[in-house]
PDB file of C-alpha atoms and ligand atoms in Angstrom:
ATOM      1  CA  MET O  21     -84.234  88.995  16.307  1.00 93.00           C
ATOM      2  CA  ASP O  22     -84.266  86.795  19.417  1.00 96.00           C
ATOM      3  CA  ILE O  23     -87.908  85.598  20.659  1.00 97.00           C
ATOM      4  CA  ILE O  24     -88.218  88.414  23.487  1.00 98.00           C
ATOM      5  CA  ALA O  25     -87.777  91.033  20.939  1.00 98.00           C
ATOM      6  CA  ALA O  26     -89.716  89.021  18.401  1.00 98.00           C
ATOM      7  CA  ILE O  27     -92.769  89.120  20.962  1.00 98.00           C
ATOM      8  CA  THR O  28     -92.323  92.473  22.276  1.00 98.00           C
ATOM      9  CA  THR O  29     -92.067  94.523  19.262  1.00 98.00           C
ATOM     10  CA  ARG O  30     -94.839  92.918  17.221  1.00 98.00           C
ATOM     11  CA  LYS O  31     -98.033  94.785  17.239  1.00 98.00           C
ATOM     12  CA  SER O  32    -101.021  94.881  14.623  1.00 98.00           C
ATOM     13  CA  ILE O  33    -100.035  96.899  11.672  1.00 98.00           C
ATOM     14  CA  ARG O  34    -103.207  99.061  10.267  1.00 98.00           C
ATOM     15  CA  ALA O  35    -101.277 100.811   7.278  1.00 98.00           C
ATOM     16  CA  PHE O  36     -99.093  98.613   4.617  1.00 98.00           C
ATOM     17  CA  LYS O  37     -96.735  99.841   1.831  1.00 98.00           C
ATOM     18  CA  PRO O  38     -98.260  98.439  -1.432  1.00 98.00           C
ATOM     19  CA  ASP O  39     -94.515  96.686  -2.131  1.00 98.00           C
ATOM     20  CA  PRO O  40     -94.960  93.130  -2.742  1.00 98.00           C
ATOM     21  CA  VAL O  41     -93.601  90.412  -0.320  1.00 98.00           C
ATOM     22  CA  PRO O  42     -91.157  87.993  -2.114  1.00 98.00           C
ATOM     23  CA  ALA O  43     -92.872  84.712  -2.652  1.00 98.00           C
ATOM     24  CA  GLU O  44     -89.788  83.043  -1.233  1.00 98.00           C
ATOM     25  CA  VAL O  45     -90.718  84.848   2.161  1.00 98.00           C
ATOM     26  CA  LEU O  46     -93.913  84.083   2.254  1.00 98.00           C
ATOM     27  CA  ARG O  47     -93.325  80.256   1.730  1.00 98.00           C
ATOM     28  CA  ASP O  48     -90.666  80.132   4.521  1.00 98.00           C
ATOM     29  CA  ILE O  49     -92.851  81.879   7.071  1.00 98.00           C
ATOM     30  CA  VAL O  50     -95.274  79.340   6.627  1.00 98.00           C
ATOM     31  CA  ARG O  51     -92.744  76.222   6.418  1.00 98.00           C
ATOM     32  CA  VAL O  52     -91.536  77.276   9.624  1.00 98.00           C
ATOM     33  CA  ALA O  53     -94.639  78.314  11.506  1.00 98.00           C
ATOM     34  CA  GLN O  54     -95.556  75.140  10.647  1.00 98.00           C
ATOM     35  CA  GLN O  55     -93.249  74.081  13.618  1.00 98.00           C
ATOM     36  CA  ALA O  56     -96.089  74.869  15.848  1.00 98.00           C
ATOM     37  CA  PRO O  57     -97.019  71.973  18.301  1.00 98.00           C
ATOM     38  CA  SER O  58    -101.014  70.368  17.677  1.00 98.00           C
ATOM     39  CA  TRP O  59    -103.121  67.698  19.075  1.00 98.00           C
ATOM     40  CA  ALA O  60    -101.293  64.553  18.414  1.00 98.00           C
ATOM     41  CA  ASN O  61     -99.425  66.536  15.704  1.00 98.00           C
ATOM     42  CA  THR O  62    -103.077  66.554  13.469  1.00 98.00           C
ATOM     43  CA  GLN O  63    -101.249  69.623  12.078  1.00 98.00           C
ATOM     44  CA  PRO O  64    -105.019  70.845  11.267  1.00 98.00           C
ATOM     45  CA  TRP O  65    -104.155  74.040   9.640  1.00 98.00           C
ATOM     46  CA  GLU O  66    -104.348  74.793   6.002  1.00 98.00           C
ATOM     47  CA  PHE O  67    -103.318  77.838   4.551  1.00 99.00           C
ATOM     48  CA  ALA O  68    -104.319  79.759   1.355  1.00 99.00           C
ATOM     49  CA  ILE O  69    -100.749  82.525   0.283  1.00 99.00           C
ATOM     50  CA  VAL O  70    -102.181  85.066  -1.938  1.00 98.00           C
ATOM     51  CA  GLY O  71    -100.940  88.292  -3.390  1.00 98.00           C
ATOM     52  CA  GLY O  72    -101.101  90.126  -6.578  1.00 98.00           C
ATOM     53  CA  LYS O  73    -103.895  89.850  -8.247  1.00 98.00           C
ATOM     54  CA  LYS O  74    -105.827  87.357  -6.509  1.00 98.00           C
ATOM     55  CA  LEU O  75    -105.903  89.434  -3.452  1.00 98.00           C
ATOM     56  CA  GLU O  76    -107.515  92.453  -5.471  1.00 98.00           C
ATOM     57  CA  GLU O  77    -110.007  90.159  -6.644  1.00 98.00           C
ATOM     58  CA  ILE O  78    -110.885  89.242  -3.153  1.00 98.00           C
ATOM     59  CA  LYS O  79    -110.772  92.688  -1.907  1.00 98.00           C
ATOM     60  CA  LEU O  80    -113.058  94.204  -4.374  1.00 98.00           C
ATOM     61  CA  ALA O  81    -115.494  91.443  -3.646  1.00 98.00           C
ATOM     62  CA  PHE O  82    -115.607  92.461   0.133  1.00 98.00           C
ATOM     63  CA  ALA O  83    -115.969  95.935  -1.004  1.00 97.00           C
ATOM     64  CA  GLY O  84    -119.055  95.115  -2.983  1.00 96.00           C
ATOM     65  CA  ARG O  85    -120.702  93.187   0.011  1.00 95.00           C
ATOM     66  CA  SER O  86    -119.331  96.081   2.681  1.00 91.00           C
ATOM     67  CA  GLY O  87    -121.699  96.662   5.027  1.00 85.00           C
ATOM     68  CA  GLU O  88    -123.788  93.621   4.595  1.00 93.00           C
ATOM     69  CA  ARG O  89    -124.174  91.145   7.448  1.00 94.00           C
ATOM     70  CA  PRO O  90    -121.096  89.274   8.022  1.00 96.00           C
ATOM     71  CA  ALA O  91    -121.525  85.387   8.070  1.00 97.00           C
ATOM     72  CA  PRO O  92    -118.167  84.263   9.283  1.00 98.00           C
ATOM     73  CA  ASP O  93    -117.557  80.163   9.903  1.00 97.00           C
ATOM     74  CA  PHE O  94    -116.809  80.950  13.125  1.00 97.00           C
ATOM     75  CA  ALA O  95    -119.084  83.120  15.097  1.00 95.00           C
ATOM     76  CA  GLY O  96    -117.681  86.174  17.057  1.00 94.00           C
ATOM     77  CA  PRO O  97    -118.003  86.795  20.485  1.00 94.00           C
ATOM     78  CA  GLY O  98    -121.180  89.161  20.300  1.00 94.00           C
ATOM     79  CA  ARG O  99    -121.613  91.711  23.143  1.00 96.00           C
ATOM     80  CA  LEU O 100    -119.034  92.013  25.177  1.00 97.00           C
ATOM     81  CA  PRO O 101    -118.794  91.325  29.036  1.00 97.00           C
ATOM     82  CA  GLU O 102    -116.687  92.943  31.487  1.00 97.00           C
ATOM     83  CA  PRO O 103    -113.565  93.429  31.926  1.00 96.00           C
ATOM     84  CA  TYR O 104    -113.666  92.450  27.724  1.00 97.00           C
ATOM     85  CA  ALA O 105    -115.251  95.754  26.998  1.00 98.00           C
ATOM     86  CA  ALA O 106    -113.641  97.928  28.644  1.00 97.00           C
ATOM     87  CA  ARG O 107    -110.021  96.451  26.840  1.00 97.00           C
ATOM     88  CA  ALA O 108    -111.513  96.253  23.693  1.00 97.00           C
ATOM     89  CA  GLY O 109    -113.017 100.319  24.192  1.00 95.00           C
ATOM     90  CA  GLY O 110    -109.236 101.034  25.117  1.00 96.00           C
ATOM     91  CA  MET O 111    -108.187  99.652  22.007  1.00 96.00           C
ATOM     92  CA  PHE O 112    -110.613 101.475  19.766  1.00 94.00           C
ATOM     93  CA  ALA O 113    -110.161 104.773  21.825  1.00 94.00           C
ATOM     94  CA  GLY O 114    -106.392 104.422  21.048  1.00 95.00           C
ATOM     95  CA  ILE O 115    -106.788 103.884  17.469  1.00 95.00           C
ATOM     96  CA  ALA O 116    -109.410 106.791  17.257  1.00 94.00           C
ATOM     97  CA  LYS O 117    -106.826 109.169  19.358  1.00 94.00           C
ATOM     98  CA  VAL O 118    -103.797 108.231  16.995  1.00 94.00           C
ATOM     99  CA  THR O 119    -105.502 108.566  13.850  1.00 92.00           C
ATOM    100  CA  GLY O 120    -107.678 111.712  14.621  1.00 91.00           C
ATOM    101  CA  MET O 121    -110.843 110.139  14.384  1.00 89.00           C
ATOM    102  CA  ALA O 122    -113.471 111.424  16.335  1.00 82.00           C
ATOM    103  CA  GLY O 123    -115.724 109.277  18.554  1.00 75.00           C
ATOM    104  CA  GLY O 124    -119.420 108.946  17.120  1.00 80.00           C
ATOM    105  CA  ASP O 125    -118.171 110.054  13.451  1.00 86.00           C
ATOM    106  CA  ARG O 126    -120.221 107.857  11.950  1.00 88.00           C
ATOM    107  CA  THR O 127    -118.517 108.573   8.244  1.00 91.00           C
ATOM    108  CA  ALA O 128    -115.164 107.929   9.866  1.00 90.00           C
ATOM    109  CA  ALA O 129    -116.040 104.712  11.398  1.00 89.00           C
ATOM    110  CA  LEU O 130    -117.384 103.613   8.189  1.00 91.00           C
ATOM    111  CA  TRP O 131    -114.381 104.497   6.411  1.00 93.00           C
ATOM    112  CA  TRP O 132    -111.757 102.332   8.557  1.00 94.00           C
ATOM    113  CA  LEU O 133    -114.569  99.278   8.557  1.00 93.00           C
ATOM    114  CA  GLN O 134    -113.594  99.463   4.889  1.00 95.00           C
ATOM    115  CA  GLN O 135    -109.910  99.955   5.812  1.00 96.00           C
ATOM    116  CA  GLY O 136    -110.404  97.178   7.313  1.00 97.00           C
ATOM    117  CA  GLU O 137    -111.943  94.885   4.792  1.00 96.00           C
ATOM    118  CA  ASN O 138    -109.295  96.368   2.309  1.00 98.00           C
ATOM    119  CA  LEU O 139    -106.676  94.337   4.399  1.00 98.00           C
ATOM    120  CA  TYR O 140    -105.359  97.851   5.258  1.00 98.00           C
ATOM    121  CA  GLY O 141    -103.830  97.962   1.909  1.00 98.00           C
ATOM    122  CA  ALA O 142    -101.909  94.811   2.241  1.00 98.00           C
ATOM    123  CA  PRO O 143     -99.718  93.459  -0.427  1.00 98.00           C
ATOM    124  CA  ALA O 144    -100.281  89.596   0.830  1.00 98.00           C
ATOM    125  CA  ALA O 145    -102.622  87.523   3.174  1.00 99.00           C
ATOM    126  CA  ILE O 146    -102.221  84.304   4.445  1.00 99.00           C
ATOM    127  CA  TYR O 147    -105.750  82.613   5.164  1.00 99.00           C
ATOM    128  CA  ILE O 148    -106.137  79.618   7.732  1.00 99.00           C
ATOM    129  CA  TYR O 149    -108.746  77.137   7.283  1.00 98.00           C
ATOM    130  CA  LEU O 150    -109.353  73.824   8.243  1.00 98.00           C
ATOM    131  CA  GLU O 151    -111.635  70.690   7.860  1.00 98.00           C
ATOM    132  CA  ARG O 152    -115.463  71.612   9.660  1.00 96.00           C
ATOM    133  CA  ASP O 153    -116.525  68.273  10.486  1.00 95.00           C
ATOM    134  CA  PHE O 154    -113.281  68.106  12.619  1.00 96.00           C
ATOM    135  CA  CYS O 155    -114.420  71.293  14.868  1.00 95.00           C
ATOM    136  CA  PHE O 156    -118.030  70.742  14.619  1.00 93.00           C
ATOM    137  CA  ARG O 157    -119.114  67.329  15.592  1.00 89.00           C
ATOM    138  CA  GLU O 158    -122.518  66.006  16.063  1.00 88.00           C
ATOM    139  CA  ASP O 159    -122.254  66.179  20.156  1.00 91.00           C
ATOM    140  CA  ALA O 160    -120.045  68.659  20.946  1.00 90.00           C
ATOM    141  CA  THR O 161    -117.743  71.169  19.452  1.00 92.00           C
ATOM    142  CA  ASN O 162    -113.812  70.364  19.199  1.00 95.00           C
ATOM    143  CA  VAL O 163    -111.983  73.514  20.104  1.00 97.00           C
ATOM    144  CA  TRP O 164    -108.097  71.888  19.582  1.00 98.00           C
ATOM    145  CA  PRO O 165    -107.777  72.395  15.986  1.00 98.00           C
ATOM    146  CA  VAL O 166    -109.084  76.131  16.138  1.00 98.00           C
ATOM    147  CA  PHE O 167    -106.558  76.440  19.452  1.00 98.00           C
ATOM    148  CA  ASP O 168    -103.831  74.822  17.276  1.00 98.00           C
ATOM    149  CA  CYS O 169    -104.145  77.210  14.106  1.00 98.00           C
ATOM    150  CA  GLY O 170    -103.911  79.998  17.076  1.00 98.00           C
ATOM    151  CA  LEU O 171    -100.514  78.542  17.867  1.00 99.00           C
ATOM    152  CA  VAL O 172     -99.345  78.357  13.937  1.00 98.00           C
ATOM    153  CA  ALA O 173    -100.996  82.043  13.525  1.00 99.00           C
ATOM    154  CA  GLN O 174     -98.939  83.673  16.233  1.00 98.00           C
ATOM    155  CA  ASN O 175     -96.089  81.525  14.736  1.00 98.00           C
ATOM    156  CA  ILE O 176     -96.365  83.362  11.239  1.00 99.00           C
ATOM    157  CA  MET O 177     -96.711  86.920  12.574  1.00 98.00           C
ATOM    158  CA  LEU O 178     -93.526  86.419  14.679  1.00 98.00           C
ATOM    159  CA  LEU O 179     -91.713  84.913  12.134  1.00 98.00           C
ATOM    160  CA  ALA O 180     -92.883  87.906   9.699  1.00 98.00           C
ATOM    161  CA  ASN O 181     -91.929  90.620  12.189  1.00 98.00           C
ATOM    162  CA  CYS O 182     -88.306  88.834  12.185  1.00 98.00           C
ATOM    163  CA  TYR O 183     -88.326  89.530   8.528  1.00 98.00           C
ATOM    164  CA  GLY O 184     -88.989  93.297   8.878  1.00 98.00           C
ATOM    165  CA  LEU O 185     -92.648  92.727   7.889  1.00 98.00           C
ATOM    166  CA  GLY O 186     -95.852  93.364   9.566  1.00 98.00           C
ATOM    167  CA  THR O 187     -98.999  91.858  10.083  1.00 99.00           C
ATOM    168  CA  ILE O 188    -102.482  91.914  11.449  1.00 98.00           C
ATOM    169  CA  ALA O 189    -104.621  88.685  12.220  1.00 98.00           C
ATOM    170  CA  GLN O 190    -108.202  90.033  10.824  1.00 98.00           C
ATOM    171  CA  ALA O 191    -111.653  88.161  11.577  1.00 98.00           C
ATOM    172  CA  GLN O 192    -112.736  90.571   9.460  1.00 97.00           C
ATOM    173  CA  ALA O 193    -110.611  89.235   6.174  1.00 98.00           C
ATOM    174  CA  VAL O 194    -113.122  85.987   6.474  1.00 98.00           C
ATOM    175  CA  HIS O 195    -116.266  87.773   7.000  1.00 97.00           C
ATOM    176  CA  HIS O 196    -117.466  86.578   3.950  1.00 98.00           C
ATOM    177  CA  PRO O 197    -115.766  82.889   3.960  1.00 98.00           C
ATOM    178  CA  ASP O 198    -118.260  82.344   0.464  1.00 98.00           C
ATOM    179  CA  ILE O 199    -116.131  84.676  -1.501  1.00 98.00           C
ATOM    180  CA  LEU O 200    -113.015  83.394  -0.533  1.00 98.00           C
ATOM    181  CA  ARG O 201    -113.608  79.808  -0.909  1.00 98.00           C
ATOM    182  CA  ASP O 202    -115.159  81.013  -4.216  1.00 98.00           C
ATOM    183  CA  LEU O 203    -112.291  82.741  -5.468  1.00 98.00           C
ATOM    184  CA  LEU O 204    -109.555  80.321  -4.082  1.00 98.00           C
ATOM    185  CA  GLY O 205    -111.172  77.204  -5.022  1.00 98.00           C
ATOM    186  CA  ILE O 206    -111.410  75.875  -2.000  1.00 98.00           C
ATOM    187  CA  ALA O 207    -113.747  73.241  -0.883  1.00 98.00           C
ATOM    188  CA  GLU O 208    -117.557  73.784   1.169  1.00 98.00           C
ATOM    189  CA  THR O 209    -116.183  70.884   3.553  1.00 98.00           C
ATOM    190  CA  LYS O 210    -113.328  73.704   4.984  1.00 98.00           C
ATOM    191  CA  ALA O 211    -114.134  76.269   7.554  1.00 98.00           C
ATOM    192  CA  MET O 212    -112.568  79.870   7.129  1.00 98.00           C
ATOM    193  CA  LEU O 213    -111.051  80.856  10.682  1.00 98.00           C
ATOM    194  CA  LEU O 214    -108.811  83.923  10.038  1.00 98.00           C
ATOM    195  CA  GLY O 215    -106.795  86.089   7.385  1.00 98.00           C
ATOM    196  CA  ILE O 216    -103.357  87.347   8.033  1.00 99.00           C
ATOM    197  CA  ALA O 217    -102.735  90.705   6.465  1.00 98.00           C
ATOM    198  CA  ILE O 218     -98.784  91.162   5.848  1.00 98.00           C
ATOM    199  CA  GLY O 219     -96.820  93.164   4.298  1.00 98.00           C
ATOM    200  CA  TYR O 220     -93.967  95.907   5.027  1.00 98.00           C
ATOM    201  CA  PRO O 221     -95.536  98.350   7.392  1.00 98.00           C
ATOM    202  CA  ASP O 222     -95.997 101.993   6.451  1.00 98.00           C
ATOM    203  CA  TRP O 223     -94.216 103.574   9.821  1.00 98.00           C
ATOM    204  CA  ASP O 224     -95.427 107.253   8.294  1.00 98.00           C
ATOM    205  CA  GLU O 225     -98.912 106.243   9.159  1.00 97.00           C
ATOM    206  CA  ALA O 226    -100.046 107.238  12.692  1.00 97.00           C
ATOM    207  CA  VAL O 227    -102.126 103.879  13.129  1.00 97.00           C
ATOM    208  CA  ASN O 228     -98.737 102.296  13.408  1.00 98.00           C
ATOM    209  CA  SER O 229     -97.467 103.900  16.345  1.00 97.00           C
ATOM    210  CA  PHE O 230     -99.987 102.364  18.624  1.00 97.00           C
ATOM    211  CA  LYS O 231    -100.035  99.323  20.585  1.00 97.00           C
ATOM    212  CA  PRO O 232    -103.054  98.888  23.080  1.00 97.00           C
ATOM    213  CA  ASP O 233    -101.808  97.670  27.017  1.00 96.00           C
ATOM    214  CA  ARG O 234    -101.768  94.530  28.254  1.00 98.00           C
ATOM    215  CA  GLU O 235    -102.916  93.845  31.859  1.00 97.00           C
ATOM    216  CA  GLY O 236     -99.848  93.267  34.789  1.00 97.00           C
ATOM    217  CA  VAL O 237     -99.188  89.680  35.575  1.00 97.00           C
ATOM    218  CA  ASP O 238    -100.439  90.338  38.973  1.00 96.00           C
ATOM    219  CA  ALA O 239    -104.183  90.850  37.214  1.00 96.00           C
ATOM    220  CA  VAL O 240    -104.289  87.716  35.470  1.00 97.00           C
ATOM    221  CA  ALA O 241    -102.189  85.135  37.431  1.00 98.00           C
ATOM    222  CA  ARG O 242    -102.479  83.659  40.799  1.00 97.00           C
ATOM    223  CA  CYS O 243     -98.869  82.659  41.993  1.00 97.00           C
ATOM    224  CA  TYR O 244     -98.651  79.566  44.242  1.00 98.00           C
ATOM    225  CA  ASP O 245     -95.047  78.708  46.006  1.00 97.00           C
ATOM    226  CA  ILE O 246     -93.099  79.897  43.213  1.00 96.00           C
ATOM    227  CA  ASP O 247     -90.772  81.858  45.602  1.00 87.00           C
TER     228      ASP O 247
HETATM  229  C1  FMN R 573    -108.455  86.559  16.062  1.00 60.85           C
HETATM  230  C2  FMN R 573    -108.153  87.458  16.068  1.00 60.85           C
HETATM  231  C3  FMN R 573    -108.783  88.411  15.107  1.00 60.85           C
HETATM  232  C4  FMN R 573    -108.631  89.387  14.782  1.00 60.85           C
HETATM  233  N1  FMN R 573    -109.532  90.582  14.141  1.00 60.85           N
HETATM  234  C5  FMN R 573    -109.272  91.899  13.909  1.00 60.85           C
HETATM  235  C6  FMN R 573    -110.076  92.398  12.573  1.00 60.85           C
HETATM  236  O1  FMN R 573    -110.799  92.551  12.421  1.00 60.85           O
HETATM  237  N2  FMN R 573    -109.647  93.609  12.547  1.00 60.85           N
HETATM  238  C7  FMN R 573    -108.627  94.536  13.195  1.00 60.85           C
HETATM  239  O2  FMN R 573    -108.491  95.444  13.063  1.00 60.85           O
HETATM  240  N3  FMN R 573    -107.920  93.638  14.306  1.00 60.85           N
HETATM  241  C8  FMN R 573    -108.287  92.649  14.552  1.00 60.85           C
HETATM  242  N4  FMN R 573    -107.359  92.002  15.302  1.00 60.85           N
HETATM  243  C9  FMN R 573    -106.535  92.525  15.955  1.00 60.85           C
HETATM  244  C10 FMN R 573    -106.656  92.750  17.431  1.00 60.85           C
HETATM  245  O3  FMN R 573    -107.251  93.959  17.551  1.00 60.85           O
HETATM  246  C11 FMN R 573    -105.254  93.229  18.355  1.00 60.85           C
HETATM  247  O4  FMN R 573    -104.551  91.971  17.986  1.00 60.85           O
HETATM  248  C12 FMN R 573    -105.319  93.846  19.283  1.00 60.85           C
HETATM  249  O5  FMN R 573    -105.701  94.414  19.693  1.00 60.85           O
HETATM  250  C13 FMN R 573    -104.016  93.812  20.359  1.00 60.85           C
HETATM  251  O6  FMN R 573    -102.891  94.498  19.805  1.00 60.85           O
HETATM  252  P1  FMN R 573    -101.517  94.355  19.071  1.00 60.85           P
HETATM  253  O7  FMN R 573    -101.977  93.072  18.208  1.00 60.85           O
HETATM  254  O8  FMN R 573    -101.159  95.279  18.538  1.00 60.85           O
HETATM  255  O9  FMN R 573    -100.933  93.667  20.278  1.00 60.85           O
HETATM  256  C14 FMN R 573    -107.710  90.376  15.676  1.00 60.85           C
HETATM  257  C15 FMN R 573    -106.897  89.759  16.193  1.00 60.85           C
HETATM  258  C16 FMN R 573    -107.328  88.537  16.633  1.00 60.85           C
HETATM  259  C17 FMN R 573    -105.949  87.668  17.588  1.00 60.85           C
END
């Protein structure tokens, strides 16, 4: 698969088959993904590659805390201003449409939240974490290690696509970082940034037919003297 196909066919997968992902494939994906650039080659990313019983333990622990207020190491955006709210709203409406979930159905919304906490049934996950003090300085926040982790995360998702695997980046997967640090033996000094659920997509599930739109180039770019 060439890079353009890898990018254009990647989309978030929200229903996975239970089939396990071979260990060598997961390790290869992480090995190659690390070719991502990073500030002064600091390579701030660390990974927990998790499957099998350990992932089941994590899912169970998250289910036990379902409905609890998330306490992520990295704050989310809070209330979204425009135009972001409209884009997010369009995305949620698109999922509701293909899955048949009615807007305002609280039972369906709760069920959907639980699906997310269960990593949408993925048999494996790659958690990305990094040294807390490298990001949160006394005088300011150093965003660059997080930026670098974003680059490696996208590499992971594109590589997975090349292996016929599906992925979804999930802030939800790190909503309870204490559970992850505890079950994975990760030090308190590390901040859990993101979980990427990974597995073989269940293409029979309608939710996987959905891909939200993107803005046109003219809506997001100003061009100067390029023609
Ligand atoms: C940093 C980040 C966190 C995300 N967290 C979640 C999440 O917790 N749950 C979820 O269902 N999707 C999550 N997503 C997936 C986005 O909703 C998705 O990427 C976006 O709607 C664009 O759709 P696409 O990935 O199919 O192109 C996350 C994506 C990113 C990049």
